[in-house]
Amino acid sequence: MEEIIKRAYLESLDGRRFGDKKEEVEKIREKILSAKKIVVATNNQKKFNIIKDIISKICNATITMIDIDTRFADLTRVPALNKGLMALDTETADLVIARGRLGVPGSGSMLVILDGKGRILTASLSPSSIVHRENIEDRIKKEIIEALSRIGINLEKY
């Protein structure tokens, strides 16, 4: 992963970067599918179960939820991302999956998958619940499926 990131940085600096490459997306997909330990940054059992059920279909990892209250992330500018960073600061994992508010109250939500260094591998966004009017379980399921499909992981194969 580091070599791919370094190459992309150098391409950008030289003005030679013109979009994502197949091997970059493949590396992200490989990182997710080969994870051995995944931490979900929530202490909400319902949310955890939805994410665990889907992720366990694509990889053979130990999937746990964080053992601290993540509500404090709501006091930050990007709560979803900060939940993931809280998990990384308190747990050792190959991947962290976090879901929470995107930004200011009313901005909708984001589900984000981070690697063990806190780098965003993929994510998905949802509109405010006032707009989509779905129950939280259905919405989270859609978000995790969308985040995975953005990097070519199609759950129909699994």
XYZ file of N, CA and C in Angstrom, residues 6 19 55 71 80 84 88 90 101 106 109 111 113 127 131-132 136 138 146 149 155:
63
model
N 2.967 6.207 -2.445
C 4.141 7.005 -2.805
C 4.183 7.291 -4.308
N -6.025 10.217 -12.556
C -7.098 9.350 -12.082
C -6.579 8.071 -11.474
N -19.916 -7.828 6.515
C -18.467 -7.992 6.384
C -18.063 -9.464 6.511
N -19.899 8.681 21.462
C -20.731 9.890 21.344
C -19.903 11.164 21.345
N -18.030 10.996 11.970
C -17.818 9.626 11.491
C -16.333 9.294 11.437
N -13.792 6.624 13.903
C -12.796 5.675 13.410
C -11.425 5.926 14.019
N -8.936 3.554 16.318
C -7.524 3.301 16.036
C -6.623 3.685 17.193
N -7.369 3.347 20.286
C -7.598 2.483 21.443
C -7.550 0.993 21.123
N -22.354 10.898 11.960
C -22.733 12.123 11.268
C -21.598 12.577 10.361
N -27.586 17.689 10.780
C -28.432 17.842 9.603
C -27.709 17.529 8.305
N -25.041 11.370 7.000
C -24.097 10.477 7.658
C -23.063 9.948 6.685
N -20.338 6.458 6.320
C -19.737 5.219 6.765
C -18.363 5.179 6.117
N -14.387 3.223 5.928
C -13.527 2.085 6.233
C -12.084 2.581 6.172
N -27.943 10.940 2.884
C -28.574 12.207 3.233
C -29.103 12.164 4.665
N -34.493 13.414 5.179
C -34.642 13.319 3.725
C -34.912 11.878 3.294
N -34.097 10.917 3.757
C -34.266 9.540 3.273
C -35.382 8.775 3.988
N -32.866 3.049 10.514
C -31.414 3.093 10.621
C -30.765 1.792 10.141
N -31.794 -0.367 7.767
C -31.773 -0.419 6.301
C -30.740 0.546 5.727
N -22.689 -0.001 -0.353
C -22.193 1.013 -1.287
C -20.693 1.249 -1.114
N -18.963 -1.610 -2.752
C -19.122 -1.633 -4.211
C -18.274 -0.552 -4.894
N -21.320 -7.882 -3.343
C -21.765 -8.890 -2.392
C -22.513 -10.046 -3.053
